[in-house]
Short mmCIF file of C-alpha atoms and ligand atoms in Angstrom, two decimals:
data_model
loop_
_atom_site.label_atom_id
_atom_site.label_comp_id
_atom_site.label_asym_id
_atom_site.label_seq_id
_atom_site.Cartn_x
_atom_site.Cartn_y
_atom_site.Cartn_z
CA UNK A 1 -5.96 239.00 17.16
CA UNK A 2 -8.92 238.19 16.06
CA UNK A 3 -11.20 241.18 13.48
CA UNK A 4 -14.78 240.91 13.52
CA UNK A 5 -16.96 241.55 10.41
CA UNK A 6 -19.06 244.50 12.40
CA UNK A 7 -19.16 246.04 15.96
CA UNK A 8 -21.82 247.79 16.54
CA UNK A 9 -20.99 251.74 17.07
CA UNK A 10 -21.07 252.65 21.29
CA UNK A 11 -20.64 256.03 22.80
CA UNK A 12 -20.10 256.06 26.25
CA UNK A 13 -22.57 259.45 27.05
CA UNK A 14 -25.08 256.45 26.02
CA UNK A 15 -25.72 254.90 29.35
CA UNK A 16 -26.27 258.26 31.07
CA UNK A 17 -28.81 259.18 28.60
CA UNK A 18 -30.76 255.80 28.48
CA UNK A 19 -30.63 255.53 32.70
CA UNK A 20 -32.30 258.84 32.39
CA UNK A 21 -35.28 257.65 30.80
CA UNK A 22 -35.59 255.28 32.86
CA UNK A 23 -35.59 256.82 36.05
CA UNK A 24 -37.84 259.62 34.76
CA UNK A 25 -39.96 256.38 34.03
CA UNK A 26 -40.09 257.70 30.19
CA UNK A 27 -39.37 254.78 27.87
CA UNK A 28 -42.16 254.49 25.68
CA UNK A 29 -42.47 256.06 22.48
CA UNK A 30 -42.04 259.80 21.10
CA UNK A 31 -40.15 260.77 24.59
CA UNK A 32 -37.42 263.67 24.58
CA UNK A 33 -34.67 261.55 23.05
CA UNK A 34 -37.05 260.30 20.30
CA UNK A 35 -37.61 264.21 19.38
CA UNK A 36 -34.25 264.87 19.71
CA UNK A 37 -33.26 262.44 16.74
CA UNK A 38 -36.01 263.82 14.85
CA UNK A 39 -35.10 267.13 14.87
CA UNK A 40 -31.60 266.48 14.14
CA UNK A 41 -32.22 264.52 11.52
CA UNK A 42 -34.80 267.54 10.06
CA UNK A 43 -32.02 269.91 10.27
CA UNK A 44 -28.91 267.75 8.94
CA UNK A 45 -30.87 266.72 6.08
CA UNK A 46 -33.10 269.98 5.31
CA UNK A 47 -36.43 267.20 5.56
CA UNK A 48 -39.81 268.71 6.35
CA UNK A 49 -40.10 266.09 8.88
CA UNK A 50 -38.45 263.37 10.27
CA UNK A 51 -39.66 260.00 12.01
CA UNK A 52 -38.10 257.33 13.95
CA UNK A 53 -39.15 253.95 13.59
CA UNK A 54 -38.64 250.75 14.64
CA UNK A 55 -36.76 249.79 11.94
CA UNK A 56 -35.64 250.90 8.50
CA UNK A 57 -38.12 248.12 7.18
CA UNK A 58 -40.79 249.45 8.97
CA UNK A 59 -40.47 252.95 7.62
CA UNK A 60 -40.17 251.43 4.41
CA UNK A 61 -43.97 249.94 4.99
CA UNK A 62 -44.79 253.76 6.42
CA UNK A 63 -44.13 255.19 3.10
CA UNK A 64 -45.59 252.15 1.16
CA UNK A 65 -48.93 253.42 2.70
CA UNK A 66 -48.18 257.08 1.81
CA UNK A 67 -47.13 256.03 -1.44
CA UNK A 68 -51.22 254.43 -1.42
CA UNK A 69 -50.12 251.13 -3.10
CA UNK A 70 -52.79 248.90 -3.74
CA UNK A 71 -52.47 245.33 -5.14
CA UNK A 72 -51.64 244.93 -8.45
CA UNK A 73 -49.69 248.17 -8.92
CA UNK A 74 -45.70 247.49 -9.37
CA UNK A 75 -43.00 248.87 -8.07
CA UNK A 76 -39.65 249.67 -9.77
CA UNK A 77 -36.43 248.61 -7.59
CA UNK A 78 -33.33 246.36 -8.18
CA UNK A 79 -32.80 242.67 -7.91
CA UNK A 80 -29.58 243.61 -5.44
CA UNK A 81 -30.94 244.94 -2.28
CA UNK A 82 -32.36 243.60 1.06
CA UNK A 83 -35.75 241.71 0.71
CA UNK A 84 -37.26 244.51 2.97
CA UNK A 85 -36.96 246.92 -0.49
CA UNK A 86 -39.54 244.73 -2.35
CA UNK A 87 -41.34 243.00 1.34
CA UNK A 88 -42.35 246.67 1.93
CA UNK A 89 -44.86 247.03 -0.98
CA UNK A 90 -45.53 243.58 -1.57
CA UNK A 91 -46.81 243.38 1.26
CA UNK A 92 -49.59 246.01 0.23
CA UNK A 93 -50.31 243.59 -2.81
CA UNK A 94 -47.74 245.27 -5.12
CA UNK A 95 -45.55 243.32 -7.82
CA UNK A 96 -42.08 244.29 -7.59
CA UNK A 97 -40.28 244.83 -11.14
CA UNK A 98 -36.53 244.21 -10.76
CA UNK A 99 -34.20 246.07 -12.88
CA UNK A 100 -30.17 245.45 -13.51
CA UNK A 101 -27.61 247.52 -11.57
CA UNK A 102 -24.79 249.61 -13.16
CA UNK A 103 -21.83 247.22 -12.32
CA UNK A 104 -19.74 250.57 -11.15
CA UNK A 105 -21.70 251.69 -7.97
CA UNK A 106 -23.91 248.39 -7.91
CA UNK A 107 -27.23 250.69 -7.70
CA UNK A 108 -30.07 250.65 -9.86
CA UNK A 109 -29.07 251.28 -13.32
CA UNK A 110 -31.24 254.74 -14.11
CA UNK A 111 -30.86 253.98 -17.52
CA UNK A 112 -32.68 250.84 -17.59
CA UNK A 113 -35.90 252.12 -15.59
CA UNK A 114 -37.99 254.10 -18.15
CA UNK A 115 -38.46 251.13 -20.16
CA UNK A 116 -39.98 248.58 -17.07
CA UNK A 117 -42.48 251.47 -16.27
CA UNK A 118 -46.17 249.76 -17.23
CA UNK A 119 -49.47 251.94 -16.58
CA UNK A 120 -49.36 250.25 -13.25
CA UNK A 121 -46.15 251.75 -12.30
CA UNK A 122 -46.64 253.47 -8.63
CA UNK A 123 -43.37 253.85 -7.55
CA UNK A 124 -39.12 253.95 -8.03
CA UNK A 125 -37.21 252.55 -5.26
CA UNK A 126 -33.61 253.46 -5.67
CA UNK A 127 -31.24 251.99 -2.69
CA UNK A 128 -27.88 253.95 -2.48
CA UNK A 129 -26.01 250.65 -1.93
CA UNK A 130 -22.58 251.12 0.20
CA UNK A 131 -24.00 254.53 1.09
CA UNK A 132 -22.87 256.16 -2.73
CA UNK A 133 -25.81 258.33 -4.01
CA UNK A 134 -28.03 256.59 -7.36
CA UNK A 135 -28.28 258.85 -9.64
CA UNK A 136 -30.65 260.66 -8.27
CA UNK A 137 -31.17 263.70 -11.15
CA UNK A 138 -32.12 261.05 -13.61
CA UNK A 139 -34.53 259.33 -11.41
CA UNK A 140 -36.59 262.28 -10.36
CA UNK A 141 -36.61 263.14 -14.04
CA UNK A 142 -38.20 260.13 -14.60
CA UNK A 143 -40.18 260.06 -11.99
CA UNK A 144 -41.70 263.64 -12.58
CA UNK A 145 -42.18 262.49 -16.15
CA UNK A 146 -44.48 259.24 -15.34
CA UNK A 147 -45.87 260.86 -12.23
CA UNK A 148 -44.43 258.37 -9.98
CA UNK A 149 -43.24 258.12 -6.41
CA UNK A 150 -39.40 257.59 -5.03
CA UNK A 151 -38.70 255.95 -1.87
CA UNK A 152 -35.37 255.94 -1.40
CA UNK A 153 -33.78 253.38 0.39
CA UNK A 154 -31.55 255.23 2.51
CA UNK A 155 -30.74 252.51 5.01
CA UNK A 156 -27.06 252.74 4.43
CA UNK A 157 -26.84 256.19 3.04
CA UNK A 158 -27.02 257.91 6.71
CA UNK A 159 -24.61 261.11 6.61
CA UNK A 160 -23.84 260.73 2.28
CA UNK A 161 -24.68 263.34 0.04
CA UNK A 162 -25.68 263.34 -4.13
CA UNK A 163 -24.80 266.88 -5.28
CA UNK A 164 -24.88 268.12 -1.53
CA UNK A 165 -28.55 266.73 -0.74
CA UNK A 166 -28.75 263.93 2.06
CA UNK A 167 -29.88 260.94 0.46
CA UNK A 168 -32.95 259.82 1.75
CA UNK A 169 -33.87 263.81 1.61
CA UNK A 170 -34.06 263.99 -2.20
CA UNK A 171 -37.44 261.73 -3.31
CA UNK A 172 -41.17 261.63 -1.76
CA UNK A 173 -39.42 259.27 1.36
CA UNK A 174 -36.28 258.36 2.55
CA UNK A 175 -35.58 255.60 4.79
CA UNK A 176 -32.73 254.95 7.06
CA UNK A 177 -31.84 252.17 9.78
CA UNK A 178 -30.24 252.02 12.79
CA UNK A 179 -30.14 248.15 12.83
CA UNK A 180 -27.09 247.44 14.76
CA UNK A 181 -24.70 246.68 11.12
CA UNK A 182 -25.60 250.26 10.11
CA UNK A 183 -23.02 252.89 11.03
CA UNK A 184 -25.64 254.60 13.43
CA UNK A 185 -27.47 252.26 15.58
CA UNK A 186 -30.10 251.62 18.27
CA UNK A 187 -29.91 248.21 18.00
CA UNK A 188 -33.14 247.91 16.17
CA UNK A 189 -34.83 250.98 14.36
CA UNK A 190 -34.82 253.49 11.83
CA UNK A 191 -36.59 256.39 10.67
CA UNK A 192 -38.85 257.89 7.38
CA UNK A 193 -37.88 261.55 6.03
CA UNK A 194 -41.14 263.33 4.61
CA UNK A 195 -40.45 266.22 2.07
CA UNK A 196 -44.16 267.23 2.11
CA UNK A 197 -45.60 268.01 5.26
CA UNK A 198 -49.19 267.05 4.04
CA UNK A 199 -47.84 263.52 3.61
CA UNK A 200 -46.22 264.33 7.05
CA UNK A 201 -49.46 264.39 8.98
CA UNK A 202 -50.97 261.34 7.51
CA UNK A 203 -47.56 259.57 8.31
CA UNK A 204 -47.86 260.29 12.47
CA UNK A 205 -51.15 258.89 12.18
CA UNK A 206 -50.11 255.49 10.74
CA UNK A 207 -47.24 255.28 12.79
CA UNK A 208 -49.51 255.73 15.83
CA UNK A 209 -51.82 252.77 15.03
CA UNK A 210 -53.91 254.81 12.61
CA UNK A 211 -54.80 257.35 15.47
CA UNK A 212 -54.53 260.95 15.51
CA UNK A 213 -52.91 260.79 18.93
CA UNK A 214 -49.92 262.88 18.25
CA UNK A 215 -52.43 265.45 17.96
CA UNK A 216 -54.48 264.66 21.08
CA UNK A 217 -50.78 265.65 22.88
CA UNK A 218 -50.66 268.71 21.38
CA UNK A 219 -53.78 269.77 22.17
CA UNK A 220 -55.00 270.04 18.95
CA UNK A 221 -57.71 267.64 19.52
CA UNK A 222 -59.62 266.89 22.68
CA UNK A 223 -60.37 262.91 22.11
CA UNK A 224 -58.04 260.54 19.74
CA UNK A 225 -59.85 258.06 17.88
CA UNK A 226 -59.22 255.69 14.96
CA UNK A 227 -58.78 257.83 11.53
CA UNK A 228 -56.79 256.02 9.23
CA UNK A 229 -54.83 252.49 8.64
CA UNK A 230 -52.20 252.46 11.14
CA UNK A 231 -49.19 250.07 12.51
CA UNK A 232 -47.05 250.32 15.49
CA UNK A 233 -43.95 251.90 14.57
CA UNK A 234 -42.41 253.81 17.40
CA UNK A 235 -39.46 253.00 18.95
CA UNK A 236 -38.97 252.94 22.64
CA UNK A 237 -37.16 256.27 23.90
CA UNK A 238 -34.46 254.01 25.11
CA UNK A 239 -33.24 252.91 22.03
CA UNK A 240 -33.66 256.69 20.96
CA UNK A 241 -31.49 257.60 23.91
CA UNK A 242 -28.71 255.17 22.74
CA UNK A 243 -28.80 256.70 19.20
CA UNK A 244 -28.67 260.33 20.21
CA UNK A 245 -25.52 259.42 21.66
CA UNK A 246 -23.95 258.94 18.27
CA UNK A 247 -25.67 261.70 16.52
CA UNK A 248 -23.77 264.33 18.68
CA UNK A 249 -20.51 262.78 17.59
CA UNK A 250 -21.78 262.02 13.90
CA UNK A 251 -18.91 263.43 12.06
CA UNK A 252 -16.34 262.16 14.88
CA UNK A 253 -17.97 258.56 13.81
CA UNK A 254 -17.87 259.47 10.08
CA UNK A 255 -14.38 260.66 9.81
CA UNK A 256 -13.22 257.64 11.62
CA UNK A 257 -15.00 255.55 9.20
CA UNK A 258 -13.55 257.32 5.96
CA UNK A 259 -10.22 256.86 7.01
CA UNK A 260 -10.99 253.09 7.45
CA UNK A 261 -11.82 253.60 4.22
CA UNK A 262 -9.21 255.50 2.51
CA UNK A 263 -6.20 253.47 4.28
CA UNK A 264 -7.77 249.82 2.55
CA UNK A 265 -8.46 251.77 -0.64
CA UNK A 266 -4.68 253.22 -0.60
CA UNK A 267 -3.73 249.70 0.76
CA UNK A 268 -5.30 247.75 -1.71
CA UNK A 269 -4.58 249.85 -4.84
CA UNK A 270 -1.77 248.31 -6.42
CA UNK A 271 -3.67 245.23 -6.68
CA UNK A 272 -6.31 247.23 -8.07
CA UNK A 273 -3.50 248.07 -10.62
CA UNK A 274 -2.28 244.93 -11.11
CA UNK A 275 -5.92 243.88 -12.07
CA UNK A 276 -6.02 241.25 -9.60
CA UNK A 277 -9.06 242.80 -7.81
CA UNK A 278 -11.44 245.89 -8.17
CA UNK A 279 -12.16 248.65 -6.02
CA UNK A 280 -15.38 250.74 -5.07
CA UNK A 281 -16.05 253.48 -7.53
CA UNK A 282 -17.76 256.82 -5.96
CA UNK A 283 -18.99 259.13 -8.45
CA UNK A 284 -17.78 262.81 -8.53
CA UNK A 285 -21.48 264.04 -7.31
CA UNK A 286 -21.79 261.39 -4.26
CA UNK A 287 -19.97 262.21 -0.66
CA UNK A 288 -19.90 258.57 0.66
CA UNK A 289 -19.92 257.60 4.59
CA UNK A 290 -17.85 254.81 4.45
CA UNK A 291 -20.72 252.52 5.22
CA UNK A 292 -18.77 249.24 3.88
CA UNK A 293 -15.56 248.47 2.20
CA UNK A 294 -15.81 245.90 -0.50
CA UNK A 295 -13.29 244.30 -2.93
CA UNK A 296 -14.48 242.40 -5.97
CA UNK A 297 -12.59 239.32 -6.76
CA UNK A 298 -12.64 237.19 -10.07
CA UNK A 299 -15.53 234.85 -9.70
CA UNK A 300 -17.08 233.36 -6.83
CA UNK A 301 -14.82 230.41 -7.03
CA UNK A 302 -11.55 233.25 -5.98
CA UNK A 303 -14.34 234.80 -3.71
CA UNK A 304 -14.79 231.30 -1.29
CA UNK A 305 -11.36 231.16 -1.28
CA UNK A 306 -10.26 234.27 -0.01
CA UNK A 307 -13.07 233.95 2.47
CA UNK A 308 -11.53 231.10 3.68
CA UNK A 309 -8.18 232.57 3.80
CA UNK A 310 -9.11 235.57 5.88
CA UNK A 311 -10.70 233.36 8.31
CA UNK A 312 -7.66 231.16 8.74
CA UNK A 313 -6.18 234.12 9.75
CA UNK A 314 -9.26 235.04 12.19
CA UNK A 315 -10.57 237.70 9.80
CA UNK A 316 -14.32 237.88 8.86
CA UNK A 317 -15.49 239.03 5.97
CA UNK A 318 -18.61 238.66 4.62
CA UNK A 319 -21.03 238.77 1.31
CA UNK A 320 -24.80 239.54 1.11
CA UNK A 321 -27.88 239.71 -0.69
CA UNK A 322 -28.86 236.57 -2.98
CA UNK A 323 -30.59 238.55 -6.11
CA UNK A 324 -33.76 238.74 -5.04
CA UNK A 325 -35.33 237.91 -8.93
CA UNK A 326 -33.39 234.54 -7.64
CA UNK A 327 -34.63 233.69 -4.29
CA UNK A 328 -37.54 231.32 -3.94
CA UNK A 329 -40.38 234.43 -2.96
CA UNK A 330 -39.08 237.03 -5.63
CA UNK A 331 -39.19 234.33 -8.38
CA UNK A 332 -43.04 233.64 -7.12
CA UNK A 333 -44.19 237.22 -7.52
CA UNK A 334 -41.56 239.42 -9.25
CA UNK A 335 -40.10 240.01 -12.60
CA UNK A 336 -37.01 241.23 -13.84
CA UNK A 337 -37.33 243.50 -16.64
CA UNK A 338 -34.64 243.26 -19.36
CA UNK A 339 -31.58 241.24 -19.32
CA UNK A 340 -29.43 240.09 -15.57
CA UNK A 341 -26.27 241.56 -16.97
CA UNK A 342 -24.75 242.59 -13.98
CA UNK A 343 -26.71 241.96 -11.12
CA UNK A 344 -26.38 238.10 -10.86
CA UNK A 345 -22.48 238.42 -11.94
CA UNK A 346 -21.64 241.39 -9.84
CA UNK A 347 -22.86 240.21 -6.66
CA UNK A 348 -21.11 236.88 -7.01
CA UNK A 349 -17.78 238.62 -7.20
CA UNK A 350 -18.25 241.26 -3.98
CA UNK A 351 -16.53 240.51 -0.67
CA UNK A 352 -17.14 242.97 2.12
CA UNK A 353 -14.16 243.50 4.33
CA UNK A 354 -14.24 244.55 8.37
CA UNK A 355 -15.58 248.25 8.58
CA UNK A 356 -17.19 249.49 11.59
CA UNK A 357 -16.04 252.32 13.78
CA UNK A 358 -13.41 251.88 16.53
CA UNK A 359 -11.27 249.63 13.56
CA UNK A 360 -7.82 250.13 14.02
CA UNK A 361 -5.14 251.09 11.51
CA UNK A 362 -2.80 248.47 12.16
CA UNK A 363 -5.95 245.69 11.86
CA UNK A 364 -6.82 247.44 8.54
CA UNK A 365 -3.01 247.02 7.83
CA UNK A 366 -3.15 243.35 8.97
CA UNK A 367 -5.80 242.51 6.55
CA UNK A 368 -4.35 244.63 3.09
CA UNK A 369 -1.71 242.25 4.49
CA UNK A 370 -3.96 238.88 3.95
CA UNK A 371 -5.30 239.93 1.03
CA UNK A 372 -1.98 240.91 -0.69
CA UNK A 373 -0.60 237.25 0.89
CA UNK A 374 -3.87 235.63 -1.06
CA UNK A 375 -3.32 237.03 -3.99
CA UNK A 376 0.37 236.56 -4.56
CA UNK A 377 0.05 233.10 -3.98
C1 PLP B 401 -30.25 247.19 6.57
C2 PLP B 401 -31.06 247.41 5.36
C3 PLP B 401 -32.46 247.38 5.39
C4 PLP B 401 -33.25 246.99 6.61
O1 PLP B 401 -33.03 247.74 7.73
P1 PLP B 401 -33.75 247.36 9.10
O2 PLP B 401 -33.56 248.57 9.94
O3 PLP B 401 -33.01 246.16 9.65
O4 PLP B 401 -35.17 247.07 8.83
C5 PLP B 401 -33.15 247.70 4.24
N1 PLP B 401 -32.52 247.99 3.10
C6 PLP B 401 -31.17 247.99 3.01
C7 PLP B 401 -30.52 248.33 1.71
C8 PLP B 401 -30.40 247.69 4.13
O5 PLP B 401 -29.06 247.69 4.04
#
């Protein structure tokens, strides 16, 4: 038996829905299916609006515009995140400011972001790593304070709450992905949450090549012409189709996901006790959607090894994200602000175990079982 690392999430209603768009010859963007997921993500989340993209990146670069970055300005985020965080405003000329992570939740350490704001601070980009909320009070505070933007990288937070609030609902922008490791998915996509509808407007009109298009189709304006700067970020109503499949059995996916969860965390908890390895930590004010399960071993030494265990015994597990402060581009036109306590460290010791949904109990079993084996060697 061998466990992959990911599946991607299926629902069988998916087929029906996407062979429907296709034989009503409806595939390109903003279709039925592609308002469908807007809406529901509008009403789940409480958002003033709601856009699907073509990928969580992309979204990222929507609100980088909205967020009017312009080179030279910085951009607060930390060193431990996906290089589409920092690509997303440097690619409107911005220097991104990297700032240690709390070694607990591995997000952003809110502590340690009042003192890398500069007068050409534009923005705060927490990323609610594992899908457990940053601490989001603190942030806004700050935020409010310096008159700053947050985009929230919301790419795994999908379905988790930070004192009941969606994340990805609770700054300026939210953005979440669908990208086919992500435990909704349409293979490639995503989608930006807008709290204020002013911002809302502008963002259909980038999205739509910097037309006011989406406004031609209502009727609200008799010609569309070229307003604004403007990408191409909508996804193809097939892809919606495929994710609105999902989103009608959200909490069937979620639950089954948590109790992944839950059985490795009970599973794995007298090693935990034994100090051998550590476990996730979810703070009392963050719901969590099971978006991965990770272990933390020693050093990165242990870390290979038990890699290379698992796989002996066909299980794949995986680690991610060289610091970006570290990486040939970040180290070319970033900084890190204060001392890498944690962030280097941390991420050196994190092994991600299988977690996608449709994982079986008795694989979840099977692999407590390989990493007990490991570590009583
Ligand atoms: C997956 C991910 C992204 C990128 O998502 P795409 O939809 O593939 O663009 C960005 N940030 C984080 C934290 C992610 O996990």
């Amino acid at each position: 038996m061998k466990i992959n690392f990911n599946v991607p999430p299926y629902v069988d209603t998916a087929i029906g829905y996407i062979e429907e768009c296709v034989k009503a010859q409806k595939i390109c963007g903003d279709g039925a299916y592609t308002k469908k997921c807007n809406e529901w993500f509008e009403k789940k989340t409480g958002t003033a609006k709601c856009l699907l993209a073509t990928s969580c990146t992309h979204a990222t670069e929507l609100a980088a515009i909205l967020c009017d970055i312009q080179p030279g300005d910085e951009v607060i985020l930390p060193s431990y995140t996906f290089v589409s965080t920092a690509n997303a405003f440097v690619l409107r000329g911005a220097t991104p400011v990297f700032v240690d992570i709390r070694p607990d939740t591995m997000n952003i350490d809110e502590q340690k972001i009042e003192d890398a704001i500069t007068p050409k601070t534009k923005a705060i980009v927490p990323v609610h790593y594992a899908g457990v909320g940053c601490e989001m009070d603190t942030i806004m505070d700050i935020a409010k304070r310096h008159n700053l933007y947050v985009v929230e990288d919301a790419a795994q937070g999908v379905m988790a709450t930070y004192k009941g609030k969606a994340l990805g609902s609770i700054g300026d922008f939210g953005a979440y992905s669908f990208h086919e490791t992500k435990n909704y998915s349409m293979g490639e996509g995503g989608a930006l949450l807008i709290k204020d509808p002013k911002a809302a407007e502008r963002a259909e009109i980038i999205r739509e090549k910097g037309t006011d298009r989406a406004k031609y189709f209502r009727g609200q304006v008799d010609k569309y012409t070229w307003v604004d700067l403007g990408s191409s970020y909508l996804p193809s109503d097939m892809n919606a189709a495929y994710l609105y499949s999902q989103l009608e059995v959200a909490d069937r996916i979620n639950d089954d996901r948590r109790a992944s969860w839950d059985h490795y965390f009970g599973r794995l908890t007298p090693l935990k006790d034994a100090g051998r390895v550590e476990l996730p930590y979810v703070p009392q004010e963050c719901i969590h959607n099971a978006h991965m399960f990770y272990i933390k071993c020693k050093d990165i030494e242990e870390r290979s090894k038990l890699i290379d265990h698992l796989k002996a015994n066909d299980i794949l597990s995986v680690f991610h994200y060289i610091p970006l402060h570290t990486a040939p581009e970040g180290k070319k036109i970033g900084r890190f602000h204060g001392t890498d306590e944690y962030t280097t460290k941390e991420s050196e010791r994190l092994l991600r175990l299988p977690m996608f949904y449709g994982l079986k109990s008795d694989e979840v079993d099977l692999i407590c079982d390989k990493v007990t084996e490991f570590y009583a060697e």
